[in-house]
PDB file of C-alpha atoms in Angstrom:
ATOM      1  CA  LEU R   1     -78.613 201.639-152.900  1.00 60.00           C
ATOM      2  CA  LEU R   2     -78.594 199.096-156.408  1.00 65.00           C
ATOM      3  CA  SER R   3     -81.620 197.052-154.120  1.00 71.00           C
ATOM      4  CA  CYS R   4     -83.703 199.942-153.496  1.00 80.00           C
ATOM      5  CA  ARG R   5     -84.077 200.558-157.495  1.00 84.00           C
ATOM      6  CA  LEU R   6     -83.812 197.734-158.329  1.00 88.00           C
ATOM      7  CA  TYR R   7     -86.829 196.165-156.514  1.00 87.00           C
ATOM      8  CA  CYS R   8     -88.665 199.151-154.258  1.00 90.00           C
ATOM      9  CA  GLU R   9     -89.131 200.608-158.076  1.00 90.00           C
ATOM     10  CA  GLU R  10     -91.777 200.678-160.533  1.00 89.00           C
ATOM     11  CA  ALA R  11     -90.579 198.468-162.682  1.00 89.00           C
ATOM     12  CA  LYS R  12     -90.367 201.134-165.569  1.00 90.00           C
ATOM     13  CA  ASP R  13     -88.769 203.456-163.741  1.00 90.00           C
ATOM     14  CA  PRO R  14     -86.306 205.795-164.525  1.00 90.00           C
ATOM     15  CA  LYS R  15     -84.013 205.042-161.668  1.00 88.00           C
ATOM     16  CA  ARG R  16     -84.747 201.423-161.589  1.00 91.00           C
ATOM     17  CA  ARG R  17     -83.998 201.296-165.533  1.00 92.00           C
ATOM     18  CA  SER R  18     -80.605 202.673-165.641  1.00 90.00           C
ATOM     19  CA  CYS R  19     -79.170 201.055-162.225  1.00 90.00           C
ATOM     20  CA  LEU R  20     -80.058 198.391-164.816  1.00 91.00           C
ATOM     21  CA  THR R  21     -78.362 200.278-167.458  1.00 90.00           C
ATOM     22  CA  VAL R  22     -75.290 200.561-165.368  1.00 89.00           C
ATOM     23  CA  LEU R  23     -74.608 196.902-164.512  1.00 91.00           C
ATOM     24  CA  ALA R  24     -75.273 195.852-167.982  1.00 90.00           C
ATOM     25  CA  GLU R  25     -72.716 198.498-169.688  1.00 90.00           C
ATOM     26  CA  ALA R  26     -70.763 197.124-166.152  1.00 92.00           C
ATOM     27  CA  LEU R  27     -70.766 194.022-167.171  1.00 93.00           C
ATOM     28  CA  ASP R  28     -69.897 193.676-170.884  1.00 91.00           C
ATOM     29  CA  VAL R  29     -66.883 195.836-169.701  1.00 92.00           C
ATOM     30  CA  VAL R  30     -65.623 193.228-167.661  1.00 94.00           C
ATOM     31  CA  VAL R  31     -66.523 190.346-169.877  1.00 93.00           C
ATOM     32  CA  ARG R  32     -64.511 192.019-172.813  1.00 93.00           C
ATOM     33  CA  SER R  33     -61.444 192.793-169.996  1.00 95.00           C
ATOM     34  CA  PHE R  34     -60.673 189.461-168.726  1.00 95.00           C
ATOM     35  CA  ALA R  35     -61.558 187.782-172.186  1.00 94.00           C
ATOM     36  CA  PRO R  36     -57.712 187.531-173.008  1.00 94.00           C
ATOM     37  CA  ILE R  37     -57.203 185.838-169.942  1.00 96.00           C
ATOM     38  CA  LEU R  38     -60.452 183.791-169.286  1.00 96.00           C
ATOM     39  CA  PRO R  39     -61.796 183.303-173.016  1.00 95.00           C
ATOM     40  CA  HIS R  40     -64.490 180.059-172.650  1.00 95.00           C
ATOM     41  CA  LEU R  41     -65.277 182.173-169.389  1.00 96.00           C
ATOM     42  CA  ALA R  42     -66.041 185.137-171.255  1.00 93.00           C
ATOM     43  CA  GLU R  43     -67.432 183.463-174.138  1.00 92.00           C
ATOM     44  CA  GLU R  44     -69.852 181.293-172.232  1.00 93.00           C
ATOM     45  CA  VAL R  45     -71.060 184.575-170.108  1.00 92.00           C
ATOM     46  CA  PHE R  46     -71.130 186.573-172.684  1.00 90.00           C
ATOM     47  CA  GLN R  47     -73.828 184.193-175.029  1.00 88.00           C
ATOM     48  CA  HIS R  48     -76.153 184.156-172.094  1.00 89.00           C
ATOM     49  CA  ILE R  49     -76.155 187.431-171.910  1.00 87.00           C
ATOM     50  CA  PRO R  50     -80.513 187.637-172.157  1.00 84.00           C
ATOM     51  CA  TYR R  51     -80.183 190.928-174.026  1.00 80.00           C
ATOM     52  CA  LYS R  52     -77.547 190.768-176.191  1.00 73.00           C
ATOM     53  CA  LYS R  53     -79.278 190.267-179.827  1.00 67.00           C
ATOM     54  CA  ASP R  54     -76.005 188.843-181.324  1.00 63.00           C
ATOM     55  CA  SER R  55     -74.545 185.409-181.454  1.00 65.00           C
ATOM     56  CA  GLU R  56     -70.814 186.725-182.712  1.00 78.00           C
ATOM     57  CA  GLY R  57     -69.016 185.774-179.223  1.00 83.00           C
ATOM     58  CA  VAL R  58     -67.162 188.461-177.414  1.00 86.00           C
ATOM     59  CA  PHE R  59     -64.519 187.882-179.734  1.00 87.00           C
ATOM     60  CA  ARG R  60     -65.736 188.995-183.135  1.00 85.00           C
ATOM     61  CA  THR R  61     -67.765 192.439-181.654  1.00 84.00           C
ATOM     62  CA  GLY R  62     -64.306 194.414-180.658  1.00 85.00           C
ATOM     63  CA  TRP R  63     -62.882 195.909-177.579  1.00 87.00           C
ATOM     64  CA  ILE R  64     -64.256 197.805-174.703  1.00 87.00           C
ATOM     65  CA  ASN R  65     -66.261 201.105-176.518  1.00 83.00           C
ATOM     66  CA  ALA R  66     -67.471 203.168-173.504  1.00 78.00           C
ATOM     67  CA  SER R  67     -69.452 205.940-174.415  1.00 79.00           C
ATOM     68  CA  SER R  68     -68.432 209.165-173.793  1.00 79.00           C
ATOM     69  CA  ALA R  69     -71.765 209.866-172.598  1.00 75.00           C
ATOM     70  CA  TRP R  70     -71.067 208.247-169.186  1.00 77.00           C
ATOM     71  CA  LYS R  71     -68.032 210.985-169.002  1.00 78.00           C
ATOM     72  CA  LYS R  72     -69.689 213.758-167.230  1.00 79.00           C
ATOM     73  CA  PRO R  73     -67.801 216.578-165.595  1.00 79.00           C
ATOM     74  CA  GLY R  74     -68.553 216.638-161.476  1.00 85.00           C
ATOM     75  CA  ILE R  75     -69.924 213.257-161.518  1.00 88.00           C
ATOM     76  CA  GLU R  76     -67.458 211.992-160.611  1.00 88.00           C
ATOM     77  CA  GLU R  77     -66.108 214.596-157.658  1.00 91.00           C
ATOM     78  CA  ALA R  78     -70.065 214.925-156.567  1.00 94.00           C
ATOM     79  CA  ILE R  79     -70.004 211.025-155.856  1.00 94.00           C
ATOM     80  CA  GLU R  80     -67.077 211.148-153.916  1.00 94.00           C
ATOM     81  CA  GLY R  81     -67.822 213.943-151.840  1.00 95.00           C
ATOM     82  CA  ALA R  82     -71.098 212.004-151.238  1.00 97.00           C
ATOM     83  CA  CYS R  83     -69.452 209.506-150.364  1.00 96.00           C
ATOM     84  CA  ALA R  84     -66.619 210.846-148.263  1.00 96.00           C
ATOM     85  CA  MET R  85     -69.954 212.206-146.196  1.00 97.00           C
ATOM     86  CA  ARG R  86     -71.324 208.650-145.618  1.00 97.00           C
ATOM     87  CA  ASP R  87     -68.166 207.729-143.924  1.00 96.00           C
ATOM     88  CA  SER R  88     -68.665 210.938-141.801  1.00 96.00           C
ATOM     89  CA  PHE R  89     -72.258 209.776-141.257  1.00 96.00           C
ATOM     90  CA  LEU R  90     -71.372 205.955-140.613  1.00 96.00           C
ATOM     91  CA  GLY R  91     -68.875 206.710-138.776  1.00 95.00           C
ATOM     92  CA  SER R  92     -70.577 208.957-136.020  1.00 94.00           C
ATOM     93  CA  ILE R  93     -73.147 206.377-135.610  1.00 93.00           C
ATOM     94  CA  SER R  94     -70.659 203.468-134.765  1.00 87.00           C
ATOM     95  CA  GLY R  95     -72.379 200.260-136.881  1.00 82.00           C
ATOM     96  CA  LYS R  96     -75.632 200.815-135.974  1.00 93.00           C
ATOM     97  CA  ASN R  97     -78.140 200.498-138.753  1.00 95.00           C
ATOM     98  CA  ALA R  98     -78.276 203.541-140.823  1.00 95.00           C
ATOM     99  CA  LEU R  99     -81.580 203.322-141.894  1.00 95.00           C
ATOM    100  CA  GLU R 100     -82.966 203.869-138.313  1.00 96.00           C
ATOM    101  CA  TYR R 101     -81.491 208.488-138.866  1.00 96.00           C
ATOM    102  CA  GLU R 102     -82.179 211.209-140.713  1.00 96.00           C
ATOM    103  CA  VAL R 103     -79.190 212.791-142.391  1.00 97.00           C
ATOM    104  CA  ILE R 104     -78.365 216.690-141.880  1.00 97.00           C
ATOM    105  CA  ILE R 105     -75.622 217.823-144.099  1.00 98.00           C
ATOM    106  CA  VAL R 106     -74.412 221.271-143.964  1.00 97.00           C
ATOM    107  CA  ILE R 107     -72.622 223.613-146.495  1.00 97.00           C
ATOM    108  CA  GLU R 108     -71.624 226.381-146.717  1.00 94.00           C
ATOM    109  CA  PRO R 109     -73.005 227.782-150.516  1.00 94.00           C
ATOM    110  CA  GLY R 110     -70.218 226.877-153.078  1.00 93.00           C
ATOM    111  CA  LEU R 111     -68.807 224.900-155.427  1.00 93.00           C
ATOM    112  CA  LEU R 112     -69.121 221.299-153.542  1.00 95.00           C
ATOM    113  CA  PHE R 113     -72.776 222.530-152.398  1.00 96.00           C
ATOM    114  CA  GLU R 114     -73.814 222.545-156.123  1.00 95.00           C
ATOM    115  CA  LEU R 115     -72.418 219.488-156.916  1.00 95.00           C
ATOM    116  CA  MET R 116     -74.215 217.601-153.504  1.00 97.00           C
ATOM    117  CA  GLU R 117     -77.380 219.785-155.482  1.00 96.00           C
ATOM    118  CA  ALA R 118     -77.218 217.467-158.415  1.00 94.00           C
ATOM    119  CA  LEU R 119     -77.837 214.740-156.335  1.00 95.00           C
ATOM    120  CA  GLN R 120     -80.072 216.174-154.636  1.00 97.00           C
ATOM    121  CA  ALA R 121     -82.348 219.308-155.922  1.00 95.00           C
ATOM    122  CA  GLU R 122     -84.415 219.361-152.444  1.00 96.00           C
ATOM    123  CA  GLU R 123     -84.066 220.581-149.833  1.00 97.00           C
ATOM    124  CA  THR R 124     -84.709 217.003-147.684  1.00 96.00           C
ATOM    125  CA  SER R 125     -85.669 213.762-149.530  1.00 95.00           C
ATOM    126  CA  SER R 126     -85.621 210.294-149.039  1.00 93.00           C
ATOM    127  CA  VAL R 127     -85.272 209.532-152.747  1.00 91.00           C
ATOM    128  CA  SER R 128     -83.018 211.561-153.432  1.00 94.00           C
ATOM    129  CA  GLN R 129     -79.012 209.496-155.226  1.00 93.00           C
ATOM    130  CA  LEU R 130     -77.406 211.902-151.811  1.00 96.00           C
ATOM    131  CA  ASN R 131     -79.897 209.873-150.059  1.00 95.00           C
ATOM    132  CA  GLU R 132     -79.187 206.476-151.641  1.00 94.00           C
ATOM    133  CA  ILE R 133     -75.236 206.718-151.206  1.00 95.00           C
ATOM    134  CA  MET R 134     -75.485 208.341-147.500  1.00 96.00           C
ATOM    135  CA  MET R 135     -77.641 204.925-147.022  1.00 94.00           C
ATOM    136  CA  ALA R 136     -80.337 207.016-144.166  1.00 95.00           C
ATOM    137  CA  SER R 137     -84.182 206.883-144.252  1.00 95.00           C
ATOM    138  CA  GLN R 138     -84.101 210.240-144.825  1.00 96.00           C
ATOM    139  CA  THR R 139     -80.986 213.629-145.734  1.00 97.00           C
ATOM    140  CA  THR R 140     -81.462 217.233-145.038  1.00 97.00           C
ATOM    141  CA  LEU R 141     -79.028 219.831-147.536  1.00 98.00           C
ATOM    142  CA  LEU R 142     -78.695 223.082-145.870  1.00 97.00           C
ATOM    143  CA  THR R 143     -75.970 225.865-146.100  1.00 96.00           C
ATOM    144  CA  GLU R 144     -76.555 226.147-142.488  1.00 95.00           C
ATOM    145  CA  LEU R 145     -77.123 224.386-138.988  1.00 93.00           C
ATOM    146  CA  PRO R 146     -81.086 224.604-138.263  1.00 90.00           C
ATOM    147  CA  LYS R 147     -82.172 226.936-135.514  1.00 89.00           C
ATOM    148  CA  GLU R 148     -82.860 223.730-133.356  1.00 86.00           C
ATOM    149  CA  THR R 149     -80.055 222.004-133.315  1.00 87.00           C
ATOM    150  CA  PRO R 150     -79.498 220.757-129.861  1.00 84.00           C
ATOM    151  CA  SER R 151     -76.476 221.643-127.651  1.00 83.00           C
ATOM    152  CA  ASP R 152     -75.334 218.897-127.641  1.00 83.00           C
ATOM    153  CA  ALA R 153     -75.419 217.557-131.685  1.00 86.00           C
ATOM    154  CA  ASN R 154     -72.968 215.287-132.268  1.00 89.00           C
ATOM    155  CA  ILE R 155     -71.721 217.417-135.453  1.00 94.00           C
ATOM    156  CA  ILE R 156     -69.216 215.999-137.428  1.00 95.00           C
ATOM    157  CA  LYS R 157     -66.810 218.204-139.994  1.00 95.00           C
ATOM    158  CA  GLY R 158     -64.713 217.465-142.350  1.00 95.00           C
ATOM    159  CA  THR R 159     -63.303 218.674-145.638  1.00 94.00           C
ATOM    160  CA  PHE R 160     -63.301 217.630-149.543  1.00 94.00           C
ATOM    161  CA  LEU R 161     -61.120 218.546-152.126  1.00 92.00           C
ATOM    162  CA  ILE R 162     -62.109 219.486-155.089  1.00 90.00           C
ATOM    163  CA  ASN R 163     -60.045 218.876-158.433  1.00 86.00           C
ATOM    164  CA  LEU R 164     -62.325 219.706-161.839  1.00 81.00           C
ATOM    165  CA  GLU R 165     -60.316 220.116-164.970  1.00 71.00           C
ATOM    166  CA  GLY R 166     -57.536 218.170-164.453  1.00 71.00           C
ATOM    167  CA  GLY R 167     -56.538 220.366-161.987  1.00 67.00           C
ATOM    168  CA  ASP R 168     -57.579 223.992-163.321  1.00 77.00           C
ATOM    169  CA  ILE R 169     -60.400 224.083-160.970  1.00 81.00           C
ATOM    170  CA  CYS R 170     -59.404 223.274-157.567  1.00 86.00           C
ATOM    171  CA  GLU R 171     -61.571 224.484-153.885  1.00 88.00           C
ATOM    172  CA  GLN R 172     -61.374 222.989-150.481  1.00 91.00           C
ATOM    173  CA  ALA R 173     -64.532 222.831-149.147  1.00 93.00           C
ATOM    174  CA  SER R 174     -66.016 221.877-145.478  1.00 96.00           C
ATOM    175  CA  TYR R 175     -69.219 220.371-144.450  1.00 97.00           C
ATOM    176  CA  LYS R 176     -71.111 219.317-141.023  1.00 97.00           C
ATOM    177  CA  VAL R 177     -72.684 216.672-140.199  1.00 97.00           C
ATOM    178  CA  ILE R 178     -75.538 215.512-138.080  1.00 96.00           C
ATOM    179  CA  ALA R 179     -77.383 212.238-137.376  1.00 95.00           C
ATOM    180  CA  GLN R 180     -80.621 211.892-135.600  1.00 93.00           C
ATOM    181  CA  PRO R 181     -82.596 209.205-134.656  1.00 94.00           C
ATOM    182  CA  ILE R 182     -85.347 209.219-136.941  1.00 95.00           C
ATOM    183  CA  ALA R 183     -89.518 210.120-135.970  1.00 93.00           C
ATOM    184  CA  LYS R 184     -91.101 207.746-138.709  1.00 95.00           C
ATOM    185  CA  ALA R 185     -92.216 204.554-138.542  1.00 96.00           C
ATOM    186  CA  LYS R 186     -90.180 201.641-140.929  1.00 96.00           C
ATOM    187  CA  CYS R 187     -92.200 200.840-144.546  1.00 95.00           C
ATOM    188  CA  PRO R 188     -93.362 197.006-144.314  1.00 94.00           C
ATOM    189  CA  ARG R 189     -92.121 197.378-147.583  1.00 93.00           C
ATOM    190  CA  CYS R 190     -89.003 199.359-148.818  1.00 91.00           C
ATOM    191  CA  ARG R 191     -87.696 198.970-144.759  1.00 91.00           C
ATOM    192  CA  ARG R 192     -86.971 202.966-144.454  1.00 93.00           C
ATOM    193  CA  TYR R 193     -88.124 204.617-141.306  1.00 96.00           C
ATOM    194  CA  THR R 194     -90.523 207.018-143.514  1.00 95.00           C
ATOM    195  CA  SER R 195     -93.737 205.762-143.403  1.00 95.00           C
ATOM    196  CA  GLU R 196     -96.471 207.234-140.600  1.00 94.00           C
ATOM    197  CA  SER R 197     -97.204 203.740-139.245  1.00 94.00           C
ATOM    198  CA  SER R 198     -95.264 200.411-140.104  1.00 93.00           C
ATOM    199  CA  SER R 199     -98.458 199.191-141.264  1.00 94.00           C
ATOM    200  CA  THR R 200     -98.942 201.622-143.796  1.00 95.00           C
ATOM    201  CA  PRO R 201     -96.348 201.714-146.791  1.00 95.00           C
ATOM    202  CA  CYS R 202     -93.825 205.123-147.294  1.00 94.00           C
ATOM    203  CA  PRO R 203     -95.948 207.305-149.521  1.00 93.00           C
ATOM    204  CA  ARG R 204     -93.292 206.163-152.466  1.00 91.00           C
ATOM    205  CA  CYS R 205     -93.760 202.836-151.893  1.00 93.00           C
ATOM    206  CA  LEU R 206     -97.987 203.776-152.284  1.00 94.00           C
ATOM    207  CA  ASN R 207     -97.255 205.415-155.569  1.00 91.00           C
ATOM    208  CA  VAL R 208     -95.683 202.508-156.643  1.00 92.00           C
ATOM    209  CA  LEU R 209     -97.895 199.795-156.015  1.00 91.00           C
ATOM    210  CA  ALA R 210    -100.656 202.536-157.340  1.00 90.00           C
ATOM    211  CA  GLY R 211     -98.627 202.600-160.427  1.00 82.00           C
ATOM    212  CA  LYS R 212     -97.872 206.047-160.248  1.00 68.00           C
ATOM    213  CA  GLY R 213     -94.554 205.582-160.152  1.00 60.00           C
ATOM    214  CA  SER R 214     -91.655 207.758-158.123  1.00 49.00           C
ATOM    215  CA  THR R 215     -92.257 211.156-157.635  1.00 43.00           C
TER     216      THR R 215
END
């Protein structure tokens, strides 16, 4: 997830910049957390952070002060739900390379489907947040099984308990995960199987190389 955003997206792409912001915030919290017990190490790390403009030191700039902007209702549940589906997917391919597969996630209309839509607005995507979490080359989000699903398809069923608003909203939702070998070629740049030819970058990488950013 991190390597794809950091090394495959354009330098100023919002996906890459948001990733850098999260890493910077995480580093700040970790350094301030261990500062009371490892003061010299914390101070050394703090002084070598290149984007810090102040030089007062970790002990003169206050304790951890996380912004309320990080607290978005439903995001934690969406990520946890996606991780549960990823575990089902990875378990179904027995340690094989996840990038060699596309994932079909089937969820009946409801709260869980809406949470997944927050991570992937398109029906099928190779660049969505949901696909990054799934670690596959492509993810499709549907409300019912495709009609062309083979009769011998390995359909993994699972459930996820949604708990929102401190328990005021509680819903047990079911999902199905299908892993299928992807038919596309490996992109020579991002290493995902999203290209029409092994000698040609995928559409996302072509846009980045052309300076157009991701679509």
